[in-house]
């Protein structure tokens, strides 16, 4: 099995609302999967969520303020270089590696494979990993130029990890290169779809998950419902974390795939770091 082979691998190192009324993913899936789902599913009941007194919407989320940079910095960044940042670039790179590590080592992949009926393969691992990487990218882009710089190294860490895992699994270099090329195309297509989904309603987000995570092979609408709930609550949780701590530590404690009160946000007591050291 794939997960056993991965034991030999080298360890690699915004605010949005949850659904406050019944999530009608089951009915929506009938529209997405007309050839798979039967009409009787439209009568399926979906669980309701705990309702909080405060709602957040995308339109109410303040846009991140652009940093005031000099003409020289603008010039060199237009040429593809990165100007001076708020924090040391090396520390941001380390934090990016830590954040990516959280996407691959703090996720119960077996639970995702089981609950979403995904095959235990390298591609399934990558589909789950890229979903979490995308959520990290969305969060860090809110942190201005330093956050965008960090995003570059999160993605870089992901491709390095994919390459190493492919080698551990014994995939020949030619096949691995072609597989990574296909994964790269699918990754950026998935990012576009997930971005559209998180800024739209649950039906659009469910459609993006159906295309990218489930590879258009989801036969159970409740699996889509579960993943829409998971993404919404995870994004809400990430938005509650302090941006500076994320830039300097990269530590993310993901919320469980299944929990009783999906709308409760617990802010963990995290130490505050400064630029004197980690």
mmCIF file of N, CA and C in Angstrom, residues 169-274:
data_model
loop_
_atom_site.group_PDB
_atom_site.id
_atom_site.type_symbol
_atom_site.label_atom_id
_atom_site.label_comp_id
_atom_site.label_asym_id
_atom_site.label_seq_id
_atom_site.Cartn_x
_atom_site.Cartn_y
_atom_site.Cartn_z
ATOM 1 N N UNK A 169 9.076 5.718 -4.234
ATOM 2 C CA UNK A 169 8.152 4.702 -4.733
ATOM 3 C C UNK A 169 8.704 3.957 -5.939
ATOM 4 N N UNK A 170 9.885 4.350 -6.402
ATOM 5 C CA UNK A 170 10.509 3.633 -7.498
ATOM 6 C C UNK A 170 10.019 4.030 -8.873
ATOM 7 N N UNK A 171 9.409 5.195 -9.008
ATOM 8 C CA UNK A 171 8.938 5.657 -10.314
ATOM 9 C C UNK A 171 10.152 6.122 -11.125
ATOM 10 N N UNK A 172 10.256 5.659 -12.364
ATOM 11 C CA UNK A 172 11.404 6.038 -13.173
ATOM 12 C C UNK A 172 11.349 7.525 -13.498
ATOM 13 N N UNK A 173 12.498 8.097 -13.795
ATOM 14 C CA UNK A 173 12.622 9.545 -13.954
ATOM 15 C C UNK A 173 11.736 10.104 -15.061
ATOM 16 N N UNK A 174 11.619 9.380 -16.171
ATOM 17 C CA UNK A 174 10.798 9.868 -17.291
ATOM 18 C C UNK A 174 9.324 9.921 -16.894
ATOM 19 N N UNK A 175 8.836 8.836 -16.302
ATOM 20 C CA UNK A 175 7.433 8.794 -15.874
ATOM 21 C C UNK A 175 7.164 9.806 -14.770
ATOM 22 N N UNK A 176 8.133 9.959 -13.857
ATOM 23 C CA UNK A 176 7.964 10.909 -12.759
ATOM 24 C C UNK A 176 7.897 12.337 -13.283
ATOM 25 N N UNK A 177 8.744 12.651 -14.242
ATOM 26 C CA UNK A 177 8.738 13.987 -14.820
ATOM 27 C C UNK A 177 7.409 14.290 -15.494
ATOM 28 N N UNK A 178 6.870 13.315 -16.216
ATOM 29 C CA UNK A 178 5.581 13.507 -16.884
ATOM 30 C C UNK A 178 4.457 13.616 -15.852
ATOM 31 N N UNK A 179 4.536 12.806 -14.806
ATOM 32 C CA UNK A 179 3.501 12.860 -13.763
ATOM 33 C C UNK A 179 3.496 14.222 -13.071
ATOM 34 N N UNK A 180 4.686 14.751 -12.771
ATOM 35 C CA UNK A 180 4.772 16.055 -12.119
ATOM 36 C C UNK A 180 4.260 17.152 -13.044
ATOM 37 N N UNK A 181 4.509 17.001 -14.350
ATOM 38 C CA UNK A 181 3.982 17.987 -15.305
ATOM 39 C C UNK A 181 2.454 18.018 -15.271
ATOM 40 N N UNK A 182 1.855 16.817 -15.263
ATOM 41 C CA UNK A 182 0.392 16.732 -15.202
ATOM 42 C C UNK A 182 -0.119 17.261 -13.868
ATOM 43 N N UNK A 183 0.568 16.912 -12.776
ATOM 44 C CA UNK A 183 0.175 17.406 -11.455
ATOM 45 C C UNK A 183 0.249 18.923 -11.388
ATOM 46 N N UNK A 184 1.258 19.503 -12.018
ATOM 47 C CA UNK A 184 1.397 20.960 -12.012
ATOM 48 C C UNK A 184 0.215 21.622 -12.706
ATOM 49 N N UNK A 185 -0.161 21.091 -13.862
ATOM 50 C CA UNK A 185 -1.310 21.639 -14.581
ATOM 51 C C UNK A 185 -2.581 21.509 -13.749
ATOM 52 N N UNK A 186 -2.765 20.344 -13.139
ATOM 53 C CA UNK A 186 -3.968 20.123 -12.322
ATOM 54 C C UNK A 186 -3.962 20.997 -11.070
ATOM 55 N N UNK A 187 -2.779 21.248 -10.524
ATOM 56 C CA UNK A 187 -2.674 22.058 -9.315
ATOM 57 C C UNK A 187 -3.176 23.477 -9.560
ATOM 58 N N UNK A 188 -2.700 24.098 -10.627
ATOM 59 C CA UNK A 188 -3.109 25.474 -10.896
ATOM 60 C C UNK A 188 -4.563 25.565 -11.361
ATOM 61 N N UNK A 189 -5.038 24.512 -12.025
ATOM 62 C CA UNK A 189 -6.463 24.476 -12.372
ATOM 63 C C UNK A 189 -7.307 24.335 -11.110
ATOM 64 N N UNK A 190 -6.826 23.513 -10.160
ATOM 65 C CA UNK A 190 -7.554 23.327 -8.903
ATOM 66 C C UNK A 190 -7.587 24.619 -8.097
ATOM 67 N N UNK A 191 -6.465 25.340 -8.057
ATOM 68 C CA UNK A 191 -6.424 26.609 -7.331
ATOM 69 C C UNK A 191 -7.462 27.573 -7.876
ATOM 70 N N UNK A 192 -7.562 27.651 -9.192
ATOM 71 C CA UNK A 192 -8.556 28.534 -9.807
ATOM 72 C C UNK A 192 -9.971 28.124 -9.393
ATOM 73 N N UNK A 193 -10.249 26.825 -9.442
ATOM 74 C CA UNK A 193 -11.584 26.348 -9.075
ATOM 75 C C UNK A 193 -11.894 26.545 -7.605
ATOM 76 N N UNK A 194 -10.920 26.270 -6.728
ATOM 77 C CA UNK A 194 -11.137 26.452 -5.298
ATOM 78 C C UNK A 194 -11.320 27.933 -4.951
ATOM 79 N N UNK A 195 -10.536 28.798 -5.598
ATOM 80 C CA UNK A 195 -10.701 30.238 -5.351
ATOM 81 C C UNK A 195 -12.118 30.689 -5.704
ATOM 82 N N UNK A 196 -12.601 30.237 -6.839
ATOM 83 C CA UNK A 196 -13.961 30.587 -7.249
ATOM 84 C C UNK A 196 -14.978 30.033 -6.266
ATOM 85 N N UNK A 197 -14.739 28.799 -5.804
ATOM 86 C CA UNK A 197 -15.683 28.178 -4.892
ATOM 87 C C UNK A 197 -15.741 28.847 -3.539
ATOM 88 N N UNK A 198 -14.569 29.221 -2.988
ATOM 89 C CA UNK A 198 -14.557 29.812 -1.645
ATOM 90 C C UNK A 198 -15.163 31.204 -1.663
ATOM 91 N N UNK A 199 -15.138 31.884 -2.815
ATOM 92 C CA UNK A 199 -15.722 33.212 -2.934
ATOM 93 C C UNK A 199 -17.184 33.166 -3.352
ATOM 94 N N UNK A 200 -17.672 31.962 -3.653
ATOM 95 C CA UNK A 200 -19.053 31.807 -4.102
ATOM 96 C C UNK A 200 -19.843 31.011 -3.070
ATOM 97 N N UNK A 201 -20.916 30.389 -3.521
ATOM 98 C CA UNK A 201 -21.744 29.624 -2.594
ATOM 99 C C UNK A 201 -21.267 28.179 -2.504
ATOM 100 N N UNK A 202 -21.950 27.398 -1.686
ATOM 101 C CA UNK A 202 -21.525 26.024 -1.438
ATOM 102 C C UNK A 202 -21.624 25.145 -2.679
ATOM 103 N N UNK A 203 -22.564 25.451 -3.556
ATOM 104 C CA UNK A 203 -22.704 24.651 -4.767
ATOM 105 C C UNK A 203 -21.468 24.771 -5.648
ATOM 106 N N UNK A 204 -20.929 25.978 -5.778
ATOM 107 C CA UNK A 204 -19.739 26.197 -6.598
ATOM 108 C C UNK A 204 -18.528 25.529 -5.953
ATOM 109 N N UNK A 205 -18.415 25.643 -4.639
ATOM 110 C CA UNK A 205 -17.306 25.008 -3.941
ATOM 111 C C UNK A 205 -17.404 23.488 -4.042
ATOM 112 N N UNK A 206 -18.611 22.955 -3.910
ATOM 113 C CA UNK A 206 -18.795 21.507 -4.028
ATOM 114 C C UNK A 206 -18.432 21.026 -5.426
ATOM 115 N N UNK A 207 -18.783 21.817 -6.430
ATOM 116 C CA UNK A 207 -18.439 21.445 -7.802
ATOM 117 C C UNK A 207 -16.925 21.416 -7.994
ATOM 118 N N UNK A 208 -16.219 22.387 -7.391
ATOM 119 C CA UNK A 208 -14.762 22.420 -7.492
ATOM 120 C C UNK A 208 -14.144 21.198 -6.794
ATOM 121 N N UNK A 209 -14.691 20.828 -5.645
ATOM 122 C CA UNK A 209 -14.184 19.643 -4.936
ATOM 123 C C UNK A 209 -14.484 18.371 -5.720
ATOM 124 N N UNK A 210 -15.641 18.313 -6.332
ATOM 125 C CA UNK A 210 -16.028 17.144 -7.129
ATOM 126 C C UNK A 210 -15.082 16.958 -8.314
ATOM 127 N N UNK A 211 -14.715 18.073 -8.959
ATOM 128 C CA UNK A 211 -13.830 17.986 -10.120
ATOM 129 C C UNK A 211 -12.395 17.654 -9.715
ATOM 130 N N UNK A 212 -11.906 18.290 -8.653
ATOM 131 C CA UNK A 212 -10.485 18.220 -8.340
ATOM 132 C C UNK A 212 -10.133 17.162 -7.295
ATOM 133 N N UNK A 213 -10.808 17.182 -6.159
ATOM 134 C CA UNK A 213 -10.481 16.215 -5.114
ATOM 135 C C UNK A 213 -11.000 14.821 -5.448
ATOM 136 N N UNK A 214 -12.255 14.742 -5.914
ATOM 137 C CA UNK A 214 -12.865 13.447 -6.195
ATOM 138 C C UNK A 214 -12.656 12.992 -7.638
ATOM 139 N N UNK A 215 -12.040 13.851 -8.454
ATOM 140 C CA UNK A 215 -11.761 13.489 -9.847
ATOM 141 C C UNK A 215 -13.031 13.065 -10.589
ATOM 142 N N UNK A 216 -14.142 13.735 -10.276
ATOM 143 C CA UNK A 216 -15.436 13.505 -10.923
ATOM 144 C C UNK A 216 -15.980 12.090 -10.696
ATOM 145 N N UNK A 217 -15.576 11.473 -9.591
ATOM 146 C CA UNK A 217 -16.011 10.098 -9.333
ATOM 147 C C UNK A 217 -16.691 9.936 -7.982
ATOM 148 N N UNK A 218 -17.289 10.993 -7.468
ATOM 149 C CA UNK A 218 -17.981 10.911 -6.185
ATOM 150 C C UNK A 218 -19.421 10.451 -6.394
ATOM 151 N N UNK A 219 -19.786 9.346 -5.769
ATOM 152 C CA UNK A 219 -21.137 8.813 -5.888
ATOM 153 C C UNK A 219 -21.997 9.099 -4.664
ATOM 154 N N UNK A 220 -21.403 9.613 -3.620
ATOM 155 C CA UNK A 220 -22.120 9.869 -2.370
ATOM 156 C C UNK A 220 -22.164 11.373 -2.110
ATOM 157 N N UNK A 221 -23.337 11.995 -2.193
ATOM 158 C CA UNK A 221 -23.424 13.441 -1.964
ATOM 159 C C UNK A 221 -23.010 13.854 -0.564
ATOM 160 N N UNK A 222 -23.090 12.947 0.406
ATOM 161 C CA UNK A 222 -22.710 13.276 1.773
ATOM 162 C C UNK A 222 -21.196 13.469 1.895
ATOM 163 N N UNK A 223 -20.454 12.841 1.016
ATOM 164 C CA UNK A 223 -19.007 13.062 1.014
ATOM 165 C C UNK A 223 -18.683 14.487 0.582
ATOM 166 N N UNK A 224 -19.408 14.988 -0.401
ATOM 167 C CA UNK A 224 -19.239 16.380 -0.821
ATOM 168 C C UNK A 224 -19.665 17.332 0.278
ATOM 169 N N UNK A 225 -20.750 16.997 0.945
ATOM 170 C CA UNK A 225 -21.223 17.827 2.048
ATOM 171 C C UNK A 225 -20.162 17.923 3.137
ATOM 172 N N UNK A 226 -19.553 16.778 3.451
ATOM 173 C CA UNK A 226 -18.513 16.735 4.483
ATOM 174 C C UNK A 226 -17.326 17.614 4.102
ATOM 175 N N UNK A 227 -16.897 17.548 2.849
ATOM 176 C CA UNK A 227 -15.722 18.302 2.427
ATOM 177 C C UNK A 227 -16.001 19.795 2.323
ATOM 178 N N UNK A 228 -17.198 20.179 1.917
ATOM 179 C CA UNK A 228 -17.553 21.606 1.898
ATOM 180 C C UNK A 228 -17.521 22.164 3.308
ATOM 181 N N UNK A 229 -18.096 21.423 4.252
ATOM 182 C CA UNK A 229 -18.066 21.840 5.654
ATOM 183 C C UNK A 229 -16.622 21.955 6.142
ATOM 184 N N UNK A 230 -15.800 20.982 5.760
ATOM 185 C CA UNK A 230 -14.407 20.963 6.211
ATOM 186 C C UNK A 230 -13.647 22.186 5.704
ATOM 187 N N UNK A 231 -13.789 22.498 4.432
ATOM 188 C CA UNK A 231 -13.066 23.639 3.860
ATOM 189 C C UNK A 231 -13.541 24.945 4.483
ATOM 190 N N UNK A 232 -14.839 25.117 4.643
ATOM 191 C CA UNK A 232 -15.371 26.362 5.216
ATOM 192 C C UNK A 232 -14.868 26.573 6.646
ATOM 193 N N UNK A 233 -14.947 25.546 7.455
ATOM 194 C CA UNK A 233 -14.537 25.725 8.851
ATOM 195 C C UNK A 233 -13.023 25.890 8.951
ATOM 196 N N UNK A 234 -12.289 25.215 8.070
ATOM 197 C CA UNK A 234 -10.837 25.331 8.113
ATOM 198 C C UNK A 234 -10.388 26.736 7.718
ATOM 199 N N UNK A 235 -11.028 27.307 6.718
ATOM 200 C CA UNK A 235 -10.683 28.659 6.298
ATOM 201 C C UNK A 235 -11.030 29.672 7.381
ATOM 202 N N UNK A 236 -12.143 29.459 8.053
ATOM 203 C CA UNK A 236 -12.522 30.359 9.139
ATOM 204 C C UNK A 236 -11.510 30.266 10.278
ATOM 205 N N UNK A 237 -11.046 29.061 10.548
ATOM 206 C CA UNK A 237 -10.059 28.881 11.607
ATOM 207 C C UNK A 237 -8.727 29.534 11.237
ATOM 208 N N UNK A 238 -8.262 29.331 10.017
ATOM 209 C CA UNK A 238 -6.999 29.933 9.586
ATOM 210 C C UNK A 238 -7.050 31.445 9.658
ATOM 211 N N UNK A 239 -8.186 32.030 9.344
ATOM 212 C CA UNK A 239 -8.319 33.483 9.407
ATOM 213 C C UNK A 239 -8.266 34.002 10.837
ATOM 214 N N UNK A 240 -8.518 33.130 11.803
ATOM 215 C CA UNK A 240 -8.472 33.564 13.205
ATOM 216 C C UNK A 240 -7.051 33.562 13.762
ATOM 217 N N UNK A 241 -6.096 32.986 13.025
ATOM 218 C CA UNK A 241 -4.720 32.905 13.503
ATOM 219 C C UNK A 241 -3.972 34.206 13.240
ATOM 220 N N UNK A 242 -3.037 34.507 14.106
ATOM 221 C CA UNK A 242 -2.253 35.736 13.978
ATOM 222 C C UNK A 242 -1.303 35.634 12.789
ATOM 223 N N UNK A 243 -1.331 36.654 11.934
ATOM 224 C CA UNK A 243 -0.527 36.636 10.726
ATOM 225 C C UNK A 243 0.965 36.636 10.979
ATOM 226 N N UNK A 244 1.418 37.404 11.969
ATOM 227 C CA UNK A 244 2.847 37.481 12.242
ATOM 228 C C UNK A 244 3.384 36.159 12.775
ATOM 229 N N UNK A 245 2.607 35.493 13.599
ATOM 230 C CA UNK A 245 3.026 34.181 14.082
ATOM 231 C C UNK A 245 3.142 33.186 12.934
ATOM 232 N N UNK A 246 2.218 33.261 11.981
ATOM 233 C CA UNK A 246 2.278 32.367 10.833
ATOM 234 C C UNK A 246 3.501 32.656 9.973
ATOM 235 N N UNK A 247 3.836 33.940 9.819
ATOM 236 C CA UNK A 247 4.996 34.310 9.011
ATOM 237 C C UNK A 247 6.306 33.826 9.631
ATOM 238 N N UNK A 248 6.356 33.757 10.946
ATOM 239 C CA UNK A 248 7.604 33.426 11.622
ATOM 240 C C UNK A 248 7.686 31.988 12.125
ATOM 241 N N UNK A 249 6.548 31.325 12.243
ATOM 242 C CA UNK A 249 6.574 29.932 12.710
ATOM 243 C C UNK A 249 6.062 28.959 11.667
ATOM 244 N N UNK A 250 5.027 29.359 10.927
ATOM 245 C CA UNK A 250 4.450 28.457 9.942
ATOM 246 C C UNK A 250 3.649 27.319 10.546
ATOM 247 N N UNK A 251 3.420 27.368 11.850
ATOM 248 C CA UNK A 251 2.725 26.271 12.530
ATOM 249 C C UNK A 251 1.207 26.400 12.353
ATOM 250 N N UNK A 252 0.599 25.316 11.866
ATOM 251 C CA UNK A 252 -0.851 25.264 11.696
ATOM 252 C C UNK A 252 -1.365 23.976 12.336
ATOM 253 N N UNK A 253 -2.342 24.099 13.219
ATOM 254 C CA UNK A 253 -2.992 22.938 13.824
ATOM 255 C C UNK A 253 -4.360 22.793 13.171
ATOM 256 N N UNK A 254 -4.461 21.846 12.267
ATOM 257 C CA UNK A 254 -5.699 21.681 11.513
ATOM 258 C C UNK A 254 -6.832 21.170 12.387
ATOM 259 N N UNK A 255 -8.023 21.630 12.076
ATOM 260 C CA UNK A 255 -9.192 21.132 12.779
ATOM 261 C C UNK A 255 -9.561 19.756 12.236
ATOM 262 N N UNK A 256 -10.235 18.915 13.042
ATOM 263 C CA UNK A 256 -10.547 17.544 12.612
ATOM 264 C C UNK A 256 -11.469 17.527 11.397
ATOM 265 N N UNK A 257 -11.399 16.445 10.648
ATOM 266 C CA UNK A 257 -12.280 16.285 9.505
ATOM 267 C C UNK A 257 -13.733 16.218 9.952
ATOM 268 N N UNK A 258 -13.974 15.532 11.047
ATOM 269 C CA UNK A 258 -15.328 15.405 11.586
ATOM 270 C C UNK A 258 -15.313 15.879 13.033
ATOM 271 N N UNK A 259 -16.215 16.789 13.375
ATOM 272 C CA UNK A 259 -16.359 17.252 14.753
ATOM 273 C C UNK A 259 -17.804 17.636 14.998
ATOM 274 N N UNK A 260 -18.205 17.607 16.253
ATOM 275 C CA UNK A 260 -19.613 17.820 16.590
ATOM 276 C C UNK A 260 -20.043 19.255 16.318
ATOM 277 N N UNK A 261 -19.292 20.201 16.840
ATOM 278 C CA UNK A 261 -19.669 21.607 16.663
ATOM 279 C C UNK A 261 -18.715 22.224 15.651
ATOM 280 N N UNK A 262 -19.090 22.124 14.391
ATOM 281 C CA UNK A 262 -18.183 22.517 13.309
ATOM 282 C C UNK A 262 -17.965 24.014 13.219
ATOM 283 N N UNK A 263 -18.797 24.804 13.884
ATOM 284 C CA UNK A 263 -18.674 26.242 13.733
ATOM 285 C C UNK A 263 -17.945 26.908 14.892
ATOM 286 N N UNK A 264 -17.589 26.147 15.896
ATOM 287 C CA UNK A 264 -16.866 26.736 17.009
ATOM 288 C C UNK A 264 -15.418 26.927 16.620
ATOM 289 N N UNK A 265 -14.859 28.070 16.935
ATOM 290 C CA UNK A 265 -13.465 28.355 16.637
ATOM 291 C C UNK A 265 -12.702 28.455 17.944
ATOM 292 N N UNK A 266 -11.718 27.623 18.094
ATOM 293 C CA UNK A 266 -10.903 27.648 19.296
ATOM 294 C C UNK A 266 -9.573 28.287 18.947
ATOM 295 N N UNK A 267 -9.266 29.404 19.571
ATOM 296 C CA UNK A 267 -7.987 30.062 19.360
ATOM 297 C C UNK A 267 -6.969 29.466 20.331
ATOM 298 N N UNK A 268 -5.997 28.796 19.798
ATOM 299 C CA UNK A 268 -4.984 28.182 20.642
ATOM 300 C C UNK A 268 -4.022 29.260 21.156
ATOM 301 N N UNK A 269 -3.562 29.069 22.361
ATOM 302 C CA UNK A 269 -2.596 30.010 22.940
ATOM 303 C C UNK A 269 -1.229 29.740 22.314
ATOM 304 N N UNK A 270 -0.815 30.618 21.426
ATOM 305 C CA UNK A 270 0.453 30.444 20.736
ATOM 306 C C UNK A 270 1.415 31.539 21.148
ATOM 307 N N UNK A 271 2.702 31.229 21.243
ATOM 308 C CA UNK A 271 3.680 32.246 21.613
ATOM 309 C C UNK A 271 3.842 33.268 20.497
ATOM 310 N N UNK A 272 4.168 34.468 20.875
ATOM 311 C CA UNK A 272 4.402 35.523 19.904
ATOM 312 C C UNK A 272 5.895 35.621 19.631
ATOM 313 N N UNK A 273 6.242 35.562 18.378
ATOM 314 C CA UNK A 273 7.647 35.602 17.976
ATOM 315 C C UNK A 273 7.990 36.968 17.416
ATOM 316 N N UNK A 274 9.246 37.303 17.527
ATOM 317 C CA UNK A 274 9.711 38.547 16.910
ATOM 318 C C UNK A 274 10.886 38.226 15.990
#
